[in-house]
PDB file of C-alpha atoms and ligand atoms in Angstrom:
ATOM      1  CA  MET A1253      -2.554 -13.517 -29.802  1.00  0.00           C
ATOM      2  CA  VAL A1254      -2.635 -14.082 -26.060  1.00  0.00           C
ATOM      3  CA  MET A1255       0.174 -12.191 -24.421  1.00  0.00           C
ATOM      4  CA  GLN A1256       2.212 -13.773 -21.649  1.00  0.00           C
ATOM      5  CA  VAL A1257       0.732 -12.702 -18.311  1.00  0.00           C
ATOM      6  CA  CYS A1258       3.968 -11.376 -16.829  1.00  0.00           C
ATOM      7  CA  ASP A1259       7.457 -11.533 -18.264  1.00  0.00           C
ATOM      8  CA  LEU A1260       8.900  -8.922 -15.928  1.00  0.00           C
ATOM      9  CA  PRO A1261      11.136  -9.778 -12.976  1.00  0.00           C
ATOM     10  CA  ILE A1262       8.901  -9.946  -9.906  1.00  0.00           C
ATOM     11  CA  PRO A1263      10.523  -8.488  -6.800  1.00  0.00           C
ATOM     12  CA  LYS A1264      11.145 -11.528  -4.616  1.00  0.00           C
ATOM     13  CA  LYS A1265      10.823 -10.051  -1.165  1.00  0.00           C
ATOM     14  CA  ILE A1266       7.558  -8.226  -1.852  1.00  0.00           C
ATOM     15  CA  ARG A1267       4.666 -10.485  -0.866  1.00  0.00           C
ATOM     16  CA  LEU A1268       1.448  -8.547  -0.378  1.00  0.00           C
ATOM     17  CA  ALA A1269       1.638  -5.926  -3.134  1.00  0.00           C
ATOM     18  CA  ILE A1270       2.261  -8.427  -5.935  1.00  0.00           C
ATOM     19  CA  LYS A1271      -0.283 -10.688  -7.605  1.00  0.00           C
ATOM     20  CA  ASN A1272      -0.655 -13.953  -5.767  1.00  0.00           C
ATOM     21  CA  ASP A1273      -2.869 -17.038  -5.663  1.00  0.00           C
ATOM     22  CA  GLU A1274      -5.397 -15.218  -3.522  1.00  0.00           C
ATOM     23  CA  ILE A1275      -5.497 -11.793  -5.185  1.00  0.00           C
ATOM     24  CA  GLN A1276      -5.200 -11.038  -8.886  1.00  0.00           C
ATOM     25  CA  ARG A1277      -6.984  -7.681  -8.854  1.00  0.00           C
ATOM     26  CA  THR A1278      -7.928  -5.325  -6.028  1.00  0.00           C
ATOM     27  CA  ILE A1279     -11.048  -3.242  -6.576  1.00  0.00           C
ATOM     28  CA  ILE A1280     -11.533  -0.481  -4.028  1.00  0.00           C
ATOM     29  CA  LYS A1281     -15.008   0.816  -3.315  1.00  0.00           C
ATOM     30  CA  VAL A1282     -15.325   4.440  -2.287  1.00  0.00           C
ATOM     31  CA  ASN A1283     -18.871   5.701  -1.706  1.00  0.00           C
ATOM     32  CA  GLY A1284     -20.317   3.765  -4.608  1.00  0.00           C
ATOM     33  CA  THR A1285     -17.380   4.375  -6.965  1.00  0.00           C
ATOM     34  CA  ASN A1286     -15.018   1.557  -7.875  1.00  0.00           C
ATOM     35  CA  ILE A1287     -11.310   2.099  -8.302  1.00  0.00           C
ATOM     36  CA  GLY A1288      -9.856  -0.760 -10.334  1.00  0.00           C
ATOM     37  CA  GLY A1289     -11.651  -3.386 -12.400  1.00  0.00           C
ATOM     38  CA  GLU A1290     -13.631  -2.258 -15.446  1.00  0.00           C
ATOM     39  CA  HIS A1291     -14.061   1.224 -14.157  1.00  0.00           C
ATOM     40  CA  VAL A1292     -12.012   4.290 -15.043  1.00  0.00           C
ATOM     41  CA  ALA A1293     -11.958   6.608 -12.027  1.00  0.00           C
ATOM     42  CA  VAL A1294     -11.530  10.331 -12.521  1.00  0.00           C
ATOM     43  CA  MET A1295     -10.285  12.348  -9.547  1.00  0.00           C
ATOM     44  CA  ALA A1296     -10.323  16.096 -10.110  1.00  0.00           C
ATOM     45  CA  GLY A1297     -10.199  19.373  -8.263  1.00  0.00           C
ATOM     46  CA  PRO A1298      -7.796  22.117  -7.294  1.00  0.00           C
ATOM     47  CA  CYS A1299      -4.247  21.618  -6.118  1.00  0.00           C
ATOM     48  CA  SER A1300      -5.088  23.411  -2.851  1.00  0.00           C
ATOM     49  CA  VAL A1301      -8.265  24.248  -1.055  1.00  0.00           C
ATOM     50  CA  GLU A1302      -8.257  28.071  -1.010  1.00  0.00           C
ATOM     51  CA  SER A1303     -11.744  29.254  -0.059  1.00  0.00           C
ATOM     52  CA  GLU A1304     -15.334  28.108   0.199  1.00  0.00           C
ATOM     53  CA  GLU A1305     -16.275  29.741  -3.082  1.00  0.00           C
ATOM     54  CA  GLN A1306     -13.310  28.251  -4.947  1.00  0.00           C
ATOM     55  CA  MET A1307     -13.908  24.768  -3.562  1.00  0.00           C
ATOM     56  CA  ILE A1308     -17.658  24.689  -4.192  1.00  0.00           C
ATOM     57  CA  GLN A1309     -17.233  26.032  -7.736  1.00  0.00           C
ATOM     58  CA  ALA A1310     -14.522  23.478  -8.457  1.00  0.00           C
ATOM     59  CA  ALA A1311     -16.573  20.635  -6.989  1.00  0.00           C
ATOM     60  CA  ARG A1312     -19.655  21.497  -9.035  1.00  0.00           C
ATOM     61  CA  ALA A1313     -17.600  21.877 -12.209  1.00  0.00           C
ATOM     62  CA  VAL A1314     -15.797  18.548 -11.901  1.00  0.00           C
ATOM     63  CA  LYS A1315     -19.014  16.747 -11.010  1.00  0.00           C
ATOM     64  CA  ASP A1316     -20.853  18.255 -14.000  1.00  0.00           C
ATOM     65  CA  ALA A1317     -18.077  17.102 -16.298  1.00  0.00           C
ATOM     66  CA  GLY A1318     -18.272  13.529 -14.956  1.00  0.00           C
ATOM     67  CA  ALA A1319     -15.521  13.172 -12.331  1.00  0.00           C
ATOM     68  CA  GLN A1320     -16.415  10.768  -9.517  1.00  0.00           C
ATOM     69  CA  ILE A1321     -13.905  11.867  -6.870  1.00  0.00           C
ATOM     70  CA  LEU A1322     -13.028  15.369  -5.687  1.00  0.00           C
ATOM     71  CA  ARG A1323      -9.436  16.290  -4.873  1.00  0.00           C
ATOM     72  CA  GLY A1324      -8.050  19.247  -2.947  1.00  0.00           C
ATOM     73  CA  GLY A1325      -5.047  19.727  -0.688  1.00  0.00           C
ATOM     74  CA  ALA A1326      -5.465  21.109   2.821  1.00  0.00           C
ATOM     75  CA  PHE A1327      -1.882  20.267   3.849  1.00  0.00           C
ATOM     76  CA  LYS A1328       0.493  21.202   1.034  1.00  0.00           C
ATOM     77  CA  PRO A1329       4.082  20.019   0.599  1.00  0.00           C
ATOM     78  CA  ARG A1330       5.774  23.125  -0.834  1.00  0.00           C
ATOM     79  CA  THR A1331       9.389  23.542  -1.861  1.00  0.00           C
ATOM     80  CA  LEU A1332       9.700  26.764   0.140  1.00  0.00           C
ATOM     81  CA  PRO A1333       8.265  27.630   3.551  1.00  0.00           C
ATOM     82  CA  TYR A1334       7.175  31.039   2.215  1.00  0.00           C
ATOM     83  CA  SER A1335       4.701  29.528  -0.258  1.00  0.00           C
ATOM     84  CA  PHE A1336       1.047  28.894   0.631  1.00  0.00           C
ATOM     85  CA  GLN A1337       1.052  25.908   2.961  1.00  0.00           C
ATOM     86  CA  GLY A1338      -2.650  25.054   2.756  1.00  0.00           C
ATOM     87  CA  LEU A1339      -5.544  25.884   5.075  1.00  0.00           C
ATOM     88  CA  GLY A1340      -5.074  22.843   7.308  1.00  0.00           C
ATOM     89  CA  GLU A1341      -8.197  21.833   9.234  1.00  0.00           C
ATOM     90  CA  GLU A1342     -10.208  24.707   7.755  1.00  0.00           C
ATOM     91  CA  GLY A1343      -9.415  23.231   4.335  1.00  0.00           C
ATOM     92  CA  LEU A1344     -10.692  19.845   5.489  1.00  0.00           C
ATOM     93  CA  GLU A1345     -13.939  21.493   6.606  1.00  0.00           C
ATOM     94  CA  LEU A1346     -14.332  23.082   3.171  1.00  0.00           C
ATOM     95  CA  LEU A1347     -13.728  19.728   1.482  1.00  0.00           C
ATOM     96  CA  ALA A1348     -16.422  18.186   3.669  1.00  0.00           C
ATOM     97  CA  LEU A1349     -18.761  21.008   2.705  1.00  0.00           C
ATOM     98  CA  ALA A1350     -18.049  20.430  -1.004  1.00  0.00           C
ATOM     99  CA  ARG A1351     -18.750  16.713  -0.515  1.00  0.00           C
ATOM    100  CA  LYS A1352     -22.061  17.581   1.131  1.00  0.00           C
ATOM    101  CA  GLU A1353     -22.965  19.893  -1.759  1.00  0.00           C
ATOM    102  CA  THR A1354     -22.082  17.467  -4.546  1.00  0.00           C
ATOM    103  CA  GLY A1355     -22.038  13.987  -3.021  1.00  0.00           C
ATOM    104  CA  LEU A1356     -18.510  13.445  -4.373  1.00  0.00           C
ATOM    105  CA  PRO A1357     -16.107  11.550  -2.105  1.00  0.00           C
ATOM    106  CA  ILE A1358     -12.898  13.416  -1.322  1.00  0.00           C
ATOM    107  CA  ILE A1359      -9.209  12.628  -1.551  1.00  0.00           C
ATOM    108  CA  THR A1360      -6.727  14.808   0.297  1.00  0.00           C
ATOM    109  CA  GLU A1361      -3.089  14.594   1.307  1.00  0.00           C
ATOM    110  CA  VAL A1362      -1.818  13.834   4.776  1.00  0.00           C
ATOM    111  CA  MET A1363       1.780  14.896   5.344  1.00  0.00           C
ATOM    112  CA  SER A1364       2.570  13.874   8.880  1.00  0.00           C
ATOM    113  CA  THR A1365       1.820  11.077  11.324  1.00  0.00           C
ATOM    114  CA  GLU A1366       0.367  13.529  13.804  1.00  0.00           C
ATOM    115  CA  ASP A1367      -2.330  14.616  11.311  1.00  0.00           C
ATOM    116  CA  VAL A1368      -3.473  11.157  10.210  1.00  0.00           C
ATOM    117  CA  ASP A1369      -6.350  10.861  12.707  1.00  0.00           C
ATOM    118  CA  LEU A1370      -7.566  14.364  11.860  1.00  0.00           C
ATOM    119  CA  VAL A1371      -7.413  13.888   8.076  1.00  0.00           C
ATOM    120  CA  GLU A1372      -8.944  10.417   8.338  1.00  0.00           C
ATOM    121  CA  GLY A1373     -11.923  12.001  10.072  1.00  0.00           C
ATOM    122  CA  TYR A1374     -12.713  14.013   6.926  1.00  0.00           C
ATOM    123  CA  ALA A1375     -11.254  12.215   3.897  1.00  0.00           C
ATOM    124  CA  ASP A1376     -12.642   9.295   1.922  1.00  0.00           C
ATOM    125  CA  ILE A1377      -9.168   8.539   0.539  1.00  0.00           C
ATOM    126  CA  LEU A1378      -5.867   9.536   2.161  1.00  0.00           C
ATOM    127  CA  GLN A1379      -3.179  10.694  -0.241  1.00  0.00           C
ATOM    128  CA  ILE A1380       0.504  10.168   0.461  1.00  0.00           C
ATOM    129  CA  GLY A1381       2.451  12.607  -1.697  1.00  0.00           C
ATOM    130  CA  ALA A1382       5.531  11.915  -3.777  1.00  0.00           C
ATOM    131  CA  ARG A1383       7.803  13.604  -1.246  1.00  0.00           C
ATOM    132  CA  ASN A1384       6.541  11.332   1.514  1.00  0.00           C
ATOM    133  CA  MET A1385       6.552   8.064  -0.405  1.00  0.00           C
ATOM    134  CA  GLN A1386       9.317   6.681   1.786  1.00  0.00           C
ATOM    135  CA  ASN A1387       8.229   8.274   5.058  1.00  0.00           C
ATOM    136  CA  PHE A1388       8.004   4.868   6.681  1.00  0.00           C
ATOM    137  CA  SER A1389       6.418   5.963   9.951  1.00  0.00           C
ATOM    138  CA  LEU A1390       3.686   7.760   7.978  1.00  0.00           C
ATOM    139  CA  LEU A1391       3.168   4.653   5.832  1.00  0.00           C
ATOM    140  CA  LYS A1392       2.810   2.491   8.935  1.00  0.00           C
ATOM    141  CA  LYS A1393       0.334   4.907  10.438  1.00  0.00           C
ATOM    142  CA  VAL A1394      -1.921   5.059   7.343  1.00  0.00           C
ATOM    143  CA  GLY A1395      -1.571   1.296   7.174  1.00  0.00           C
ATOM    144  CA  ARG A1396      -3.571   1.233  10.406  1.00  0.00           C
ATOM    145  CA  ALA A1397      -6.185   3.697   9.122  1.00  0.00           C
ATOM    146  CA  SER A1398      -9.642   2.608   8.021  1.00  0.00           C
ATOM    147  CA  LYS A1399      -9.660   4.603   4.779  1.00  0.00           C
ATOM    148  CA  PRO A1400      -8.087   3.698   1.409  1.00  0.00           C
ATOM    149  CA  VAL A1401      -4.653   5.193   0.758  1.00  0.00           C
ATOM    150  CA  MET A1402      -3.387   6.538  -2.561  1.00  0.00           C
ATOM    151  CA  LEU A1403       0.395   6.298  -2.630  1.00  0.00           C
ATOM    152  CA  LYS A1404       2.086   8.586  -5.127  1.00  0.00           C
ATOM    153  CA  ARG A1405       5.353   7.490  -6.682  1.00  0.00           C
ATOM    154  CA  GLY A1406       8.385   9.303  -5.328  1.00  0.00           C
ATOM    155  CA  MET A1407      10.074  11.484  -7.913  1.00  0.00           C
ATOM    156  CA  SER A1408      13.150   9.285  -8.052  1.00  0.00           C
ATOM    157  CA  ALA A1409      11.627   5.984  -6.980  1.00  0.00           C
ATOM    158  CA  THR A1410      11.973   2.726  -8.865  1.00  0.00           C
ATOM    159  CA  PHE A1411       8.956   0.457  -9.245  1.00  0.00           C
ATOM    160  CA  ASN A1412      10.345  -1.912  -6.638  1.00  0.00           C
ATOM    161  CA  GLU A1413      10.887   0.886  -4.122  1.00  0.00           C
ATOM    162  CA  TRP A1414       7.356   2.120  -4.744  1.00  0.00           C
ATOM    163  CA  LEU A1415       5.870  -1.356  -4.331  1.00  0.00           C
ATOM    164  CA  GLY A1416       7.953  -1.756  -1.168  1.00  0.00           C
ATOM    165  CA  CYS A1417       6.192   1.305   0.227  1.00  0.00           C
ATOM    166  CA  ALA A1418       2.791  -0.134  -0.708  1.00  0.00           C
ATOM    167  CA  GLU A1419       3.927  -3.243   1.164  1.00  0.00           C
ATOM    168  CA  TYR A1420       4.419  -1.140   4.321  1.00  0.00           C
ATOM    169  CA  ILE A1421       0.774  -0.024   4.193  1.00  0.00           C
ATOM    170  CA  LEU A1422      -0.590  -3.471   3.327  1.00  0.00           C
ATOM    171  CA  SER A1423       1.464  -5.208   5.988  1.00  0.00           C
ATOM    172  CA  GLU A1424      -0.098  -3.011   8.674  1.00  0.00           C
ATOM    173  CA  GLY A1425      -3.486  -4.399   7.685  1.00  0.00           C
ATOM    174  CA  ASN A1426      -4.922  -1.813   5.279  1.00  0.00           C
ATOM    175  CA  PRO A1427      -5.774  -3.722   2.062  1.00  0.00           C
ATOM    176  CA  ASP A1428      -6.972  -0.660   0.139  1.00  0.00           C
ATOM    177  CA  VAL A1429      -3.916   0.802  -1.531  1.00  0.00           C
ATOM    178  CA  ILE A1430      -4.054   2.714  -4.821  1.00  0.00           C
ATOM    179  CA  LEU A1431      -0.828   3.563  -6.649  1.00  0.00           C
ATOM    180  CA  CYS A1432      -0.443   6.895  -8.443  1.00  0.00           C
ATOM    181  CA  GLU A1433       2.177   7.633 -11.075  1.00  0.00           C
ATOM    182  CA  ARG A1434       2.872  11.392 -11.112  1.00  0.00           C
ATOM    183  CA  GLY A1435       6.054  11.646 -13.127  1.00  0.00           C
ATOM    184  CA  ILE A1436       9.668  11.132 -12.233  1.00  0.00           C
ATOM    185  CA  ARG A1437      12.551  13.538 -12.365  1.00  0.00           C
ATOM    186  CA  THR A1438      14.816  13.177 -15.377  1.00  0.00           C
ATOM    187  CA  PHE A1439      17.241  15.401 -17.292  1.00  0.00           C
ATOM    188  CA  GLU A1440      14.310  16.860 -19.228  1.00  0.00           C
ATOM    189  CA  GLN A1441      13.528  20.511 -18.512  1.00  0.00           C
ATOM    190  CA  ILE A1442      10.611  21.311 -20.787  1.00  0.00           C
ATOM    191  CA  THR A1443       8.258  19.329 -18.584  1.00  0.00           C
ATOM    192  CA  ARG A1444       8.059  19.552 -14.787  1.00  0.00           C
ATOM    193  CA  ASN A1445       8.480  15.776 -14.606  1.00  0.00           C
ATOM    194  CA  THR A1446       8.684  12.913 -17.078  1.00  0.00           C
ATOM    195  CA  LEU A1447       5.384  11.070 -16.918  1.00  0.00           C
ATOM    196  CA  ASP A1448       6.068   7.351 -16.912  1.00  0.00           C
ATOM    197  CA  ILE A1449       3.028   5.926 -18.681  1.00  0.00           C
ATOM    198  CA  SER A1450       4.652   2.484 -18.593  1.00  0.00           C
ATOM    199  CA  ALA A1451       3.643   2.452 -14.922  1.00  0.00           C
ATOM    200  CA  ALA A1452       0.160   1.301 -15.977  1.00  0.00           C
ATOM    201  CA  PRO A1453       1.100  -1.931 -17.763  1.00  0.00           C
ATOM    202  CA  ILE A1454       4.058  -2.598 -15.459  1.00  0.00           C
ATOM    203  CA  ILE A1455       2.007  -2.287 -12.271  1.00  0.00           C
ATOM    204  CA  HIS A1456      -0.796  -4.347 -13.804  1.00  0.00           C
ATOM    205  CA  GLN A1457       1.587  -7.143 -14.710  1.00  0.00           C
ATOM    206  CA  ILE A1458       3.270  -7.276 -11.314  1.00  0.00           C
ATOM    207  CA  SER A1459       0.677  -6.076  -8.826  1.00  0.00           C
ATOM    208  CA  HIS A1460      -3.020  -6.504  -8.069  1.00  0.00           C
ATOM    209  CA  LEU A1461      -3.299  -2.881  -6.924  1.00  0.00           C
ATOM    210  CA  PRO A1462      -5.092  -0.227  -8.999  1.00  0.00           C
ATOM    211  CA  ILE A1463      -2.966   2.389 -10.733  1.00  0.00           C
ATOM    212  CA  ILE A1464      -3.999   5.998 -11.302  1.00  0.00           C
ATOM    213  CA  ILE A1465      -2.000   8.391 -13.492  1.00  0.00           C
ATOM    214  CA  ASP A1466      -1.635  12.101 -12.722  1.00  0.00           C
ATOM    215  CA  PRO A1467      -0.866  14.006 -15.944  1.00  0.00           C
ATOM    216  CA  SER A1468      -1.048  17.372 -14.136  1.00  0.00           C
ATOM    217  CA  HIS A1469       2.006  16.905 -11.905  1.00  0.00           C
ATOM    218  CA  GLY A1470       3.390  14.541 -14.534  1.00  0.00           C
ATOM    219  CA  THR A1471       3.797  17.344 -17.063  1.00  0.00           C
ATOM    220  CA  GLY A1472       3.371  20.639 -15.183  1.00  0.00           C
ATOM    221  CA  THR A1473       1.721  22.180 -18.261  1.00  0.00           C
ATOM    222  CA  ARG A1474      -1.990  22.610 -18.985  1.00  0.00           C
ATOM    223  CA  SER A1475      -1.745  21.831 -22.709  1.00  0.00           C
ATOM    224  CA  LEU A1476      -0.134  18.445 -22.047  1.00  0.00           C
ATOM    225  CA  VAL A1477      -2.800  17.188 -19.658  1.00  0.00           C
ATOM    226  CA  GLU A1478      -5.275  16.039 -22.313  1.00  0.00           C
ATOM    227  CA  PRO A1479      -2.914  13.984 -24.501  1.00  0.00           C
ATOM    228  CA  MET A1480      -1.233  12.392 -21.487  1.00  0.00           C
ATOM    229  CA  ALA A1481      -4.548  11.564 -19.818  1.00  0.00           C
ATOM    230  CA  LYS A1482      -5.617   9.871 -23.045  1.00  0.00           C
ATOM    231  CA  ALA A1483      -2.332   7.991 -23.207  1.00  0.00           C
ATOM    232  CA  ALA A1484      -2.728   6.907 -19.573  1.00  0.00           C
ATOM    233  CA  ILE A1485      -6.122   5.377 -20.216  1.00  0.00           C
ATOM    234  CA  ALA A1486      -5.017   3.809 -23.490  1.00  0.00           C
ATOM    235  CA  ALA A1487      -2.133   2.189 -21.573  1.00  0.00           C
ATOM    236  CA  GLY A1488      -4.582   0.659 -19.095  1.00  0.00           C
ATOM    237  CA  ALA A1489      -4.534   3.019 -16.113  1.00  0.00           C
ATOM    238  CA  ASP A1490      -7.451   2.564 -13.721  1.00  0.00           C
ATOM    239  CA  GLY A1491      -8.017   6.285 -13.651  1.00  0.00           C
ATOM    240  CA  VAL A1492      -6.541   9.743 -13.805  1.00  0.00           C
ATOM    241  CA  MET A1493      -6.076  12.569 -11.343  1.00  0.00           C
ATOM    242  CA  ILE A1494      -6.390  16.032 -12.882  1.00  0.00           C
ATOM    243  CA  GLU A1495      -6.024  19.472 -11.318  1.00  0.00           C
ATOM    244  CA  VAL A1496      -8.951  21.802 -12.040  1.00  0.00           C
ATOM    245  CA  HIS A1497      -9.363  25.340 -10.709  1.00  0.00           C
ATOM    246  CA  PRO A1498     -12.286  27.750 -11.286  1.00  0.00           C
ATOM    247  CA  ASN A1499      -9.715  30.375 -12.265  1.00  0.00           C
ATOM    248  CA  PRO A1500      -6.279  28.824 -12.901  1.00  0.00           C
ATOM    249  CA  GLU A1501      -4.605  32.226 -13.376  1.00  0.00           C
ATOM    250  CA  GLU A1502      -5.323  33.012  -9.743  1.00  0.00           C
ATOM    251  CA  ALA A1503      -4.510  29.621  -8.225  1.00  0.00           C
ATOM    252  CA  LEU A1504      -2.309  29.761  -5.121  1.00  0.00           C
ATOM    253  CA  CYS A1505      -0.551  26.587  -6.224  1.00  0.00           C
ATOM    254  CA  ASP A1506       0.091  24.820  -9.552  1.00  0.00           C
ATOM    255  CA  GLY A1507      -1.931  27.218 -11.722  1.00  0.00           C
ATOM    256  CA  ALA A1508       0.168  26.499 -14.842  1.00  0.00           C
ATOM    257  CA  GLN A1509      -0.914  22.858 -14.862  1.00  0.00           C
ATOM    258  CA  SER A1510      -4.510  23.428 -13.726  1.00  0.00           C
ATOM    259  CA  LEU A1511      -7.430  23.274 -16.154  1.00  0.00           C
ATOM    260  CA  SER A1512     -10.371  25.653 -16.147  1.00  0.00           C
ATOM    261  CA  PRO A1513     -13.823  24.036 -15.811  1.00  0.00           C
ATOM    262  CA  GLU A1514     -14.365  24.413 -19.588  1.00  0.00           C
ATOM    263  CA  GLU A1515     -11.012  22.824 -20.389  1.00  0.00           C
ATOM    264  CA  PHE A1516     -11.750  19.963 -18.016  1.00  0.00           C
ATOM    265  CA  LYS A1517     -15.090  19.321 -19.692  1.00  0.00           C
ATOM    266  CA  TYR A1518     -13.336  19.211 -23.055  1.00  0.00           C
ATOM    267  CA  VAL A1519     -10.751  16.749 -21.699  1.00  0.00           C
ATOM    268  CA  MET A1520     -13.462  14.510 -20.215  1.00  0.00           C
ATOM    269  CA  ASN A1521     -15.276  14.397 -23.538  1.00  0.00           C
ATOM    270  CA  GLY A1522     -12.011  13.503 -25.263  1.00  0.00           C
ATOM    271  CA  LEU A1523     -11.420  10.642 -22.839  1.00  0.00           C
ATOM    272  CA  LYS A1524     -14.759   8.967 -23.501  1.00  0.00           C
ATOM    273  CA  PRO A1525     -13.888   7.318 -26.852  1.00  0.00           C
ATOM    274  CA  ILE A1526     -10.560   6.114 -25.428  1.00  0.00           C
ATOM    275  CA  ILE A1527     -12.321   4.583 -22.421  1.00  0.00           C
ATOM    276  CA  LYS A1528     -14.682   2.793 -24.795  1.00  0.00           C
ATOM    277  CA  ALA A1529     -11.869   1.659 -27.069  1.00  0.00           C
ATOM    278  CA  VAL A1530     -10.136  -0.139 -24.196  1.00  0.00           C
ATOM    279  CA  ASN A1531     -13.403  -1.782 -23.100  1.00  0.00           C
ATOM    280  CA  ARG A1532     -13.795   0.168 -19.926  1.00  0.00           C
ATOM    281  CA  ARG A1533     -16.394   2.552 -18.570  1.00  0.00           C
ATOM    282  CA  LEU A1534     -16.525   5.750 -16.574  1.00  0.00           C
TER     283      LEU A1534
HETATM  284  C1  PEP B 744      -0.629  17.016  -5.221  1.00  0.00           C
HETATM  285  O1  PEP B 744      -1.294  16.031  -5.595  1.00  0.00           O
HETATM  286  O2  PEP B 744      -1.099  18.154  -5.088  1.00  0.00           O
HETATM  287  C2  PEP B 744       0.821  16.865  -4.968  1.00  0.00           C
HETATM  288  C3  PEP B 744       1.473  17.677  -4.159  1.00  0.00           C
HETATM  289  O3  PEP B 744       1.332  15.857  -5.676  1.00  0.00           O
HETATM  290  P1  PEP B 744       2.803  15.186  -5.666  1.00  0.00           P
HETATM  291  O4  PEP B 744       2.964  14.607  -4.291  1.00  0.00           O
HETATM  292  O5  PEP B 744       2.683  14.172  -6.742  1.00  0.00           O
HETATM  293  O6  PEP B 744       3.794  16.275  -5.965  1.00  0.00           O
HETATM  294 MN1   MN B 745      -0.563  20.293  -7.199  1.00  0.00          MN
END
């Protein structure tokens, strides 16, 4: 049976982020890795960059297990000002060092317009976090950057609002936008967020942009990362973002949802048959 291509209501005022006669699928190339298309991209690494030792250990571990992109936050959006705020530029330096050691491209968050030039100087992909999804001046600024941007879904954002934010970046001239579903806030309290796996097929029906799913922030709990990562890939996501820390018990941020290197290896091995089953490759 051939399924109808799209039977969802297409937002009328959104022009660039939706599929059109010119673009059916955007594939973003980052240092030899494709995001979108046949490929399944795995982004992994700690929530925050904490030290050289932590970052290098994490980078080696995620590379050994098969991840293609290294994550790590140097500027951290924290609920309270008393929590670890990230190492800032020193963190960016450590990410660059980890890239040099492993060859993995890096993705890191930029939180404010004034830091975009600095972060762009180090990162291979700029991340816009959930809390900044509708920071329109930041979106315009990264829309003028020369690096791909991964836009996380706001925790109470609808698909149309999220695509509207992608439109801000695209309309400034940056064609390389990746969407990232990271869970939305619902009445549920057992999980940190409710991971909306339907984002994968919905975004693929409406938009040409690649969609990554983040089961770490999406659940907040280590034991739920593996099944939700599998579900994400089975539902057609173009990749997953997973938090991995050399010693999760000691993580300065998001330890409860971070995997140890051994756990990450186990998860990667579990993903392989799913990737094959949906006719994709790592
Ligand atoms: C993160 O990726 O570390 C992060 C802060 O994510 P989010 O913006 O989805 O909360
Ligand atoms: Mn985190």
